[in-house]
PDB file of C-alpha atoms in Angstrom:
ATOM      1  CA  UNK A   1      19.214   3.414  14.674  1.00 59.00           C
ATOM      2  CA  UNK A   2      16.369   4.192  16.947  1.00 63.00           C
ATOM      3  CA  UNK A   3      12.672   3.502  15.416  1.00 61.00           C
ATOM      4  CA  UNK A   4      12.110   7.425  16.958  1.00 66.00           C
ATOM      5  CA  UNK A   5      15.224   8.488  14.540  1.00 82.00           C
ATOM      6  CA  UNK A   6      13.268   7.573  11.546  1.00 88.00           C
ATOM      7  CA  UNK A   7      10.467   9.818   9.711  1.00 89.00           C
ATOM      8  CA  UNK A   8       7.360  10.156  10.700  1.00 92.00           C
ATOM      9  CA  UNK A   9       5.424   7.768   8.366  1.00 95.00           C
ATOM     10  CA  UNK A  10       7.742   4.760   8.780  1.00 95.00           C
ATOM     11  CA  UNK A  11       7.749   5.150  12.674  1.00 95.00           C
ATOM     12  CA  UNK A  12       3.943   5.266  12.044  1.00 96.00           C
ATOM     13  CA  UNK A  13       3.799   1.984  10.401  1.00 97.00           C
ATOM     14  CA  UNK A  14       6.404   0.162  12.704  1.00 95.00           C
ATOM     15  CA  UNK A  15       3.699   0.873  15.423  1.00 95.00           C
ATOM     16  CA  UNK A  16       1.090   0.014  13.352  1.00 96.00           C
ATOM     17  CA  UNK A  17       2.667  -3.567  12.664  1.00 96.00           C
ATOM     18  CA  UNK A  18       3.697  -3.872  16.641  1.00 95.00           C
ATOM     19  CA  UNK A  19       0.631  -3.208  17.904  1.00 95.00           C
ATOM     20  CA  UNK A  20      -1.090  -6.337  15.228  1.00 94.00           C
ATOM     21  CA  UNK A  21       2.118  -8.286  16.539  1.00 95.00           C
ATOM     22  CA  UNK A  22       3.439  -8.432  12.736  1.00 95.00           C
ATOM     23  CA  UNK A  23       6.520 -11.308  12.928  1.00 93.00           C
ATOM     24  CA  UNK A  24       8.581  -9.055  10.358  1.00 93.00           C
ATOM     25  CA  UNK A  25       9.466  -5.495  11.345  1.00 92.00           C
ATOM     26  CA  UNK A  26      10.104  -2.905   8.533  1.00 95.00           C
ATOM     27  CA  UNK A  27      13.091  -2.655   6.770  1.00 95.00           C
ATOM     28  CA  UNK A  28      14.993   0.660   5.850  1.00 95.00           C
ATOM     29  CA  UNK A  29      16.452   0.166   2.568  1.00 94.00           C
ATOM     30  CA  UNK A  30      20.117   1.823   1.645  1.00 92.00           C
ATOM     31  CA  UNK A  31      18.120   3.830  -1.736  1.00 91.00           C
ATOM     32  CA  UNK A  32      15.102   4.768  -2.071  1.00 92.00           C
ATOM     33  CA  UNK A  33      12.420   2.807  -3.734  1.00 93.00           C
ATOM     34  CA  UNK A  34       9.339   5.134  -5.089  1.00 90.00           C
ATOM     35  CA  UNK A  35       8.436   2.594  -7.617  1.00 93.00           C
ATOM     36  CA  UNK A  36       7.563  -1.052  -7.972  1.00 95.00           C
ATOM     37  CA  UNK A  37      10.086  -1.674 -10.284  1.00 96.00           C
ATOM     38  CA  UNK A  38      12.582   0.562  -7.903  1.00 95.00           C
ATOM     39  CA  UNK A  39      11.232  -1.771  -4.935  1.00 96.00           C
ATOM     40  CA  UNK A  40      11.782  -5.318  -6.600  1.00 97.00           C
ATOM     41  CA  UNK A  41      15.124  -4.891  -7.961  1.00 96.00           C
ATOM     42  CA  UNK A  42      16.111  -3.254  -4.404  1.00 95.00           C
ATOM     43  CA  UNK A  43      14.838  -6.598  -2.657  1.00 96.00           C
ATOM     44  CA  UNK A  44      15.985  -9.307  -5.233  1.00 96.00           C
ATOM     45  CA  UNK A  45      12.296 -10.330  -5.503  1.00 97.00           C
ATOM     46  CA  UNK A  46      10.072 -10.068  -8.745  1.00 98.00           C
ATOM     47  CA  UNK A  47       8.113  -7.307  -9.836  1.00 97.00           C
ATOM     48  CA  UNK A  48       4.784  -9.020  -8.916  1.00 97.00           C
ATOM     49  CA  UNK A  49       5.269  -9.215  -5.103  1.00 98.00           C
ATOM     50  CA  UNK A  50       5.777  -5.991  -4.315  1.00 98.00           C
ATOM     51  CA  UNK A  51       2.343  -5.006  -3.439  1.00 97.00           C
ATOM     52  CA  UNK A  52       1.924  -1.322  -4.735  1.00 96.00           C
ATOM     53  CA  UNK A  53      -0.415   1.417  -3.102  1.00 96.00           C
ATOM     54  CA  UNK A  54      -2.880   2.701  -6.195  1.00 97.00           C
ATOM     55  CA  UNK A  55      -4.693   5.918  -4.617  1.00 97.00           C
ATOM     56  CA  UNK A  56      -8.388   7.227  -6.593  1.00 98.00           C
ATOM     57  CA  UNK A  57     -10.174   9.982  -5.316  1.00 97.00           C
ATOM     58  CA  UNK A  58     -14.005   8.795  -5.545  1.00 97.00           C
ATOM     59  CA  UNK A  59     -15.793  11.633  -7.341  1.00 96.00           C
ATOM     60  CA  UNK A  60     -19.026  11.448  -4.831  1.00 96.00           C
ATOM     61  CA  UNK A  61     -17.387  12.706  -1.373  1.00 95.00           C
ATOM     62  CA  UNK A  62     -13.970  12.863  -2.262  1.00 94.00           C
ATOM     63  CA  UNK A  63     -12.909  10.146  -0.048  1.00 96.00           C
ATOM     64  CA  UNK A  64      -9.960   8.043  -0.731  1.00 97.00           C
ATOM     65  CA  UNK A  65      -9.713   4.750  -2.335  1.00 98.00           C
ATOM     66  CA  UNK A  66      -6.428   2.749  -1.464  1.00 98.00           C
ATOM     67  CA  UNK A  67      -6.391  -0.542  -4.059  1.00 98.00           C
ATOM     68  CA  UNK A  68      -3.032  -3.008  -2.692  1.00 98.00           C
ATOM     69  CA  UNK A  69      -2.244  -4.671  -5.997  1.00 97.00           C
ATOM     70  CA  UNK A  70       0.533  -6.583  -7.446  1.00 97.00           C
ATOM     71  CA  UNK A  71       3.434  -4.971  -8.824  1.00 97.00           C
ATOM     72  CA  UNK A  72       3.145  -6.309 -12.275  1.00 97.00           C
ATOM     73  CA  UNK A  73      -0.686  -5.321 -13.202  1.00 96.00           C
ATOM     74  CA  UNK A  74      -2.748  -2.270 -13.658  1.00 96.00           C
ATOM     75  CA  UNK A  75      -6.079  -1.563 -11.772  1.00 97.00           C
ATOM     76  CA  UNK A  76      -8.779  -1.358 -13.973  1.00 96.00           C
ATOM     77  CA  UNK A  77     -10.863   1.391 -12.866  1.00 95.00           C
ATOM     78  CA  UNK A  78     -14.540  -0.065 -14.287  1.00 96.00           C
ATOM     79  CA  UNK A  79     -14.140  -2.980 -12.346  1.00 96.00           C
ATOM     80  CA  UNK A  80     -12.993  -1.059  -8.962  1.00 97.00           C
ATOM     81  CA  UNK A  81     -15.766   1.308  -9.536  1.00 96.00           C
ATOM     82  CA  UNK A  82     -18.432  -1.127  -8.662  1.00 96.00           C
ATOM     83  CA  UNK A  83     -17.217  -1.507  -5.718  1.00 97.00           C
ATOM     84  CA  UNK A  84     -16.882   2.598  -4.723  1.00 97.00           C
ATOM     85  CA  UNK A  85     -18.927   4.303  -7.330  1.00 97.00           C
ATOM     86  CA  UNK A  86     -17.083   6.749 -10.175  1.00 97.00           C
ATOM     87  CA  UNK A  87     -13.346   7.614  -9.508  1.00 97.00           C
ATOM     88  CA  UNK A  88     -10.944   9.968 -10.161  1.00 95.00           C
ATOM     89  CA  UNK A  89      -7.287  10.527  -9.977  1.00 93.00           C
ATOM     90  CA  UNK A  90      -6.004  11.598  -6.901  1.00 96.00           C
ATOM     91  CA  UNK A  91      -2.640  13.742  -6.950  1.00 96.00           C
ATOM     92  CA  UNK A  92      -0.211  14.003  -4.573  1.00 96.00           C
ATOM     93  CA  UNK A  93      -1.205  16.664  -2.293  1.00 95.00           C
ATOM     94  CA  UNK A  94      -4.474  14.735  -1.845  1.00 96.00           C
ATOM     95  CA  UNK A  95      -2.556  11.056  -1.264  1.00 96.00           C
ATOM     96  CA  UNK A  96      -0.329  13.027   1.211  1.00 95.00           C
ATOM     97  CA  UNK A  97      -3.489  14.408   2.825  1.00 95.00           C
ATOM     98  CA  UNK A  98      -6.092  11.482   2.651  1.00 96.00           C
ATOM     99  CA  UNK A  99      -3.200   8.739   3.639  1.00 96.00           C
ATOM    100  CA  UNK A 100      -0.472  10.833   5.579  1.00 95.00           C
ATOM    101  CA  UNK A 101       2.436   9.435   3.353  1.00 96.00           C
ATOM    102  CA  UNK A 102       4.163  10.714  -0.190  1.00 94.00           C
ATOM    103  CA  UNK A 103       3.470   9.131  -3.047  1.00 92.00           C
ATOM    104  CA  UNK A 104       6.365   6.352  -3.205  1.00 92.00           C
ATOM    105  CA  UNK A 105       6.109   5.360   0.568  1.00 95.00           C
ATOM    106  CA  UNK A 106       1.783   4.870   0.830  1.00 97.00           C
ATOM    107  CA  UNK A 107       1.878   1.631   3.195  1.00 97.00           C
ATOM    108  CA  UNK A 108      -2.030  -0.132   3.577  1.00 97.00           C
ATOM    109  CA  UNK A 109      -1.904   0.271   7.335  1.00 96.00           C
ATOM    110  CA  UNK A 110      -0.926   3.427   9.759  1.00 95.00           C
ATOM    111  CA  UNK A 111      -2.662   6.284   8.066  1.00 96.00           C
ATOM    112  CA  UNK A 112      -2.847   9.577   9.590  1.00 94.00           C
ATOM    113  CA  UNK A 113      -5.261  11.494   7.193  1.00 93.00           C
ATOM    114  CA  UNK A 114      -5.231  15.338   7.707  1.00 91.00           C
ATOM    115  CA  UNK A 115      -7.730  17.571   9.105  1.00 86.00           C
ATOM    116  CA  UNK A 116     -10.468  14.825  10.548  1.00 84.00           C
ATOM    117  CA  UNK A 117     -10.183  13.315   6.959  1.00 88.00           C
ATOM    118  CA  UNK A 118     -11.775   9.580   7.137  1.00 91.00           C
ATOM    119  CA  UNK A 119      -8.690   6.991   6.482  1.00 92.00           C
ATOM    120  CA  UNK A 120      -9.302   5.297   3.000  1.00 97.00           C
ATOM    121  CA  UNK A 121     -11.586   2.640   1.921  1.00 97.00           C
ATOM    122  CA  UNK A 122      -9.439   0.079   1.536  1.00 97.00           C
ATOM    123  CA  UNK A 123      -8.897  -2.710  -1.256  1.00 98.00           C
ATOM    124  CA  UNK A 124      -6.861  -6.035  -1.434  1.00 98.00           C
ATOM    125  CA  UNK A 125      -6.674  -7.394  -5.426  1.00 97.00           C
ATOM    126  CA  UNK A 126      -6.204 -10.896  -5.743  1.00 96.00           C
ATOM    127  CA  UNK A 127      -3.602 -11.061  -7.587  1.00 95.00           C
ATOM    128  CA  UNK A 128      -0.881 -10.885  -5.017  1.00 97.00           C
ATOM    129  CA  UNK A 129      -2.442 -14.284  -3.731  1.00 98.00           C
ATOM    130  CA  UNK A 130      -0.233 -15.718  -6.159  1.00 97.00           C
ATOM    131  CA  UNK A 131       2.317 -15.372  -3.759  1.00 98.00           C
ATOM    132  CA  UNK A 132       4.010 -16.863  -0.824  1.00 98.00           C
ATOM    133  CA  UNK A 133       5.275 -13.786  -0.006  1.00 98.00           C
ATOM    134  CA  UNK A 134       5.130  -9.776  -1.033  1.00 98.00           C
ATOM    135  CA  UNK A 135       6.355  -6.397  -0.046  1.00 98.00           C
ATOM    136  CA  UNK A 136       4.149  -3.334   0.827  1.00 97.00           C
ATOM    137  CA  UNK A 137       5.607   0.063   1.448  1.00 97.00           C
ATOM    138  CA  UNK A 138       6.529   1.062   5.324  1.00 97.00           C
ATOM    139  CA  UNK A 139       5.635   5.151   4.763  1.00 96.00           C
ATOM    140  CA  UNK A 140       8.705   5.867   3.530  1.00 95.00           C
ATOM    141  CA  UNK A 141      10.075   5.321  -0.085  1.00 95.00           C
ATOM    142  CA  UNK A 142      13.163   3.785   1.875  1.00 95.00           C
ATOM    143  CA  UNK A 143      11.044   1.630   3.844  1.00 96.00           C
ATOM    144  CA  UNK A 144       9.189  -1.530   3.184  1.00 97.00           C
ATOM    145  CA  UNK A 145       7.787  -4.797   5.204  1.00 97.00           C
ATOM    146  CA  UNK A 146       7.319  -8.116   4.472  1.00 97.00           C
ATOM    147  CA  UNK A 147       4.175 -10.526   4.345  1.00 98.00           C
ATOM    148  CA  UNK A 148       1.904 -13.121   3.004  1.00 98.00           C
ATOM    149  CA  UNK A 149      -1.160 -12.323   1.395  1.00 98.00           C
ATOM    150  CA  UNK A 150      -3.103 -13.560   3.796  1.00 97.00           C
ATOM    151  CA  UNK A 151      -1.451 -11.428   6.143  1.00 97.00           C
ATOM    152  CA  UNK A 152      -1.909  -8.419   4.610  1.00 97.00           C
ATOM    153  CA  UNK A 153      -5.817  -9.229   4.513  1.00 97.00           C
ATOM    154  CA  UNK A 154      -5.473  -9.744   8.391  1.00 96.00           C
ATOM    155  CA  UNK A 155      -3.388  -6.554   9.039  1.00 96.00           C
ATOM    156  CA  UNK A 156      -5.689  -4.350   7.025  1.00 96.00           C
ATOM    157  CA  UNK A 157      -9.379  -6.292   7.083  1.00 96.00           C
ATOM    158  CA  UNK A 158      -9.912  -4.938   3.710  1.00 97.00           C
ATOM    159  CA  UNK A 159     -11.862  -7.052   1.091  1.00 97.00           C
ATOM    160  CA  UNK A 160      -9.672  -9.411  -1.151  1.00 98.00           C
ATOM    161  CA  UNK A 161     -11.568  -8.315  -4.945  1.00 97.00           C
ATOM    162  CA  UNK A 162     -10.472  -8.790  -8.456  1.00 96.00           C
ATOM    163  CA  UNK A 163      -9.821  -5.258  -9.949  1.00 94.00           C
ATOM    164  CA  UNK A 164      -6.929  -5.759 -11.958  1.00 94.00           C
ATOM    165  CA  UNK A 165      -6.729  -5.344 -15.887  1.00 91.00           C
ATOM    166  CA  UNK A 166      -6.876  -8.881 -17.802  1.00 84.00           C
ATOM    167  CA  UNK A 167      -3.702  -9.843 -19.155  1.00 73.00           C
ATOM    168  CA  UNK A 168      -2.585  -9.114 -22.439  1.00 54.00           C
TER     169      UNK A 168
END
């Protein structure tokens, strides 16, 4: 199949990795994968390197805040919120309108925000660093891409922070 013959946001995001001359071009999975857990057991790969897409809404201008954090933690909101100020949650008309993809298929590069909207601020947790290698969402729920961490940092230019809760 053609790149053109797939939706929007995954075409968006195979030009997106193209144009940063990615080695690994996104895959189109058989089933769709809206979760982490979905994600990993569709790739054979643990829960922890799928690198999930957590969307905020910061309360001050309504911007977006896009955290790309390991599968297998939670963000903890008090420590991202020294970095962007008080936070809310941000639904999925707003995710689909800040980010241009569905909640399920948010990739960390080839936004298309709606309306003039500002792309979001962008976040890289740590965590994933434990890693050789992790998989972020293509803008699809059936489509997803493969990277190191360090790669990911490269492709986006968004800070590496700690903003994960401390494990149990």
């Amino acid at each position: 199949m053609n790149v053109m013959d797939y939706p929007d946001g995954f075409r968006r995001v195979s030009q997106a990795l193209e144009q940063r001359q990615h080695a690994h071009r996104p895959l189109w999975l058989a089933e769709a994968a809206r979760t982490s857990q979905e994600a990993a057991d569709a790739l054979g790969v643990s829960l922890g390197q799928i690198a999930k897409s957590v969307v905020f809404r910061r309360k001050a201008d309504q911007a977006a805040v896009l955290v790309i954090t390991s599968g297998d933690k939670r963000v903890d909101e008090a420590k991202l919120k020294v970095h962007t100020g008080a936070l809310g949650r941000a639904d999925a008309d707003f995710v689909k309108a800040r980010t241009g993809f569905s909640i399920g298929g948010v990739s960390p590069l080839g936004f298309a925000p709606a309306d003039g909207q500002a792309a979001p601020q962008l976040f890289v947790d740590r965590e994933l660093f434990r890693f050789d290698i992790i998989w972020a969402a293509a803008g699809h729920p059936n489509g997803v891409f493969k990277m190191t961490p360090a790669e990911l940092e490269q492709l986006t230019g968004a800070p590496v922070i700690d903003v994960v809760q401390a494990s149990e």
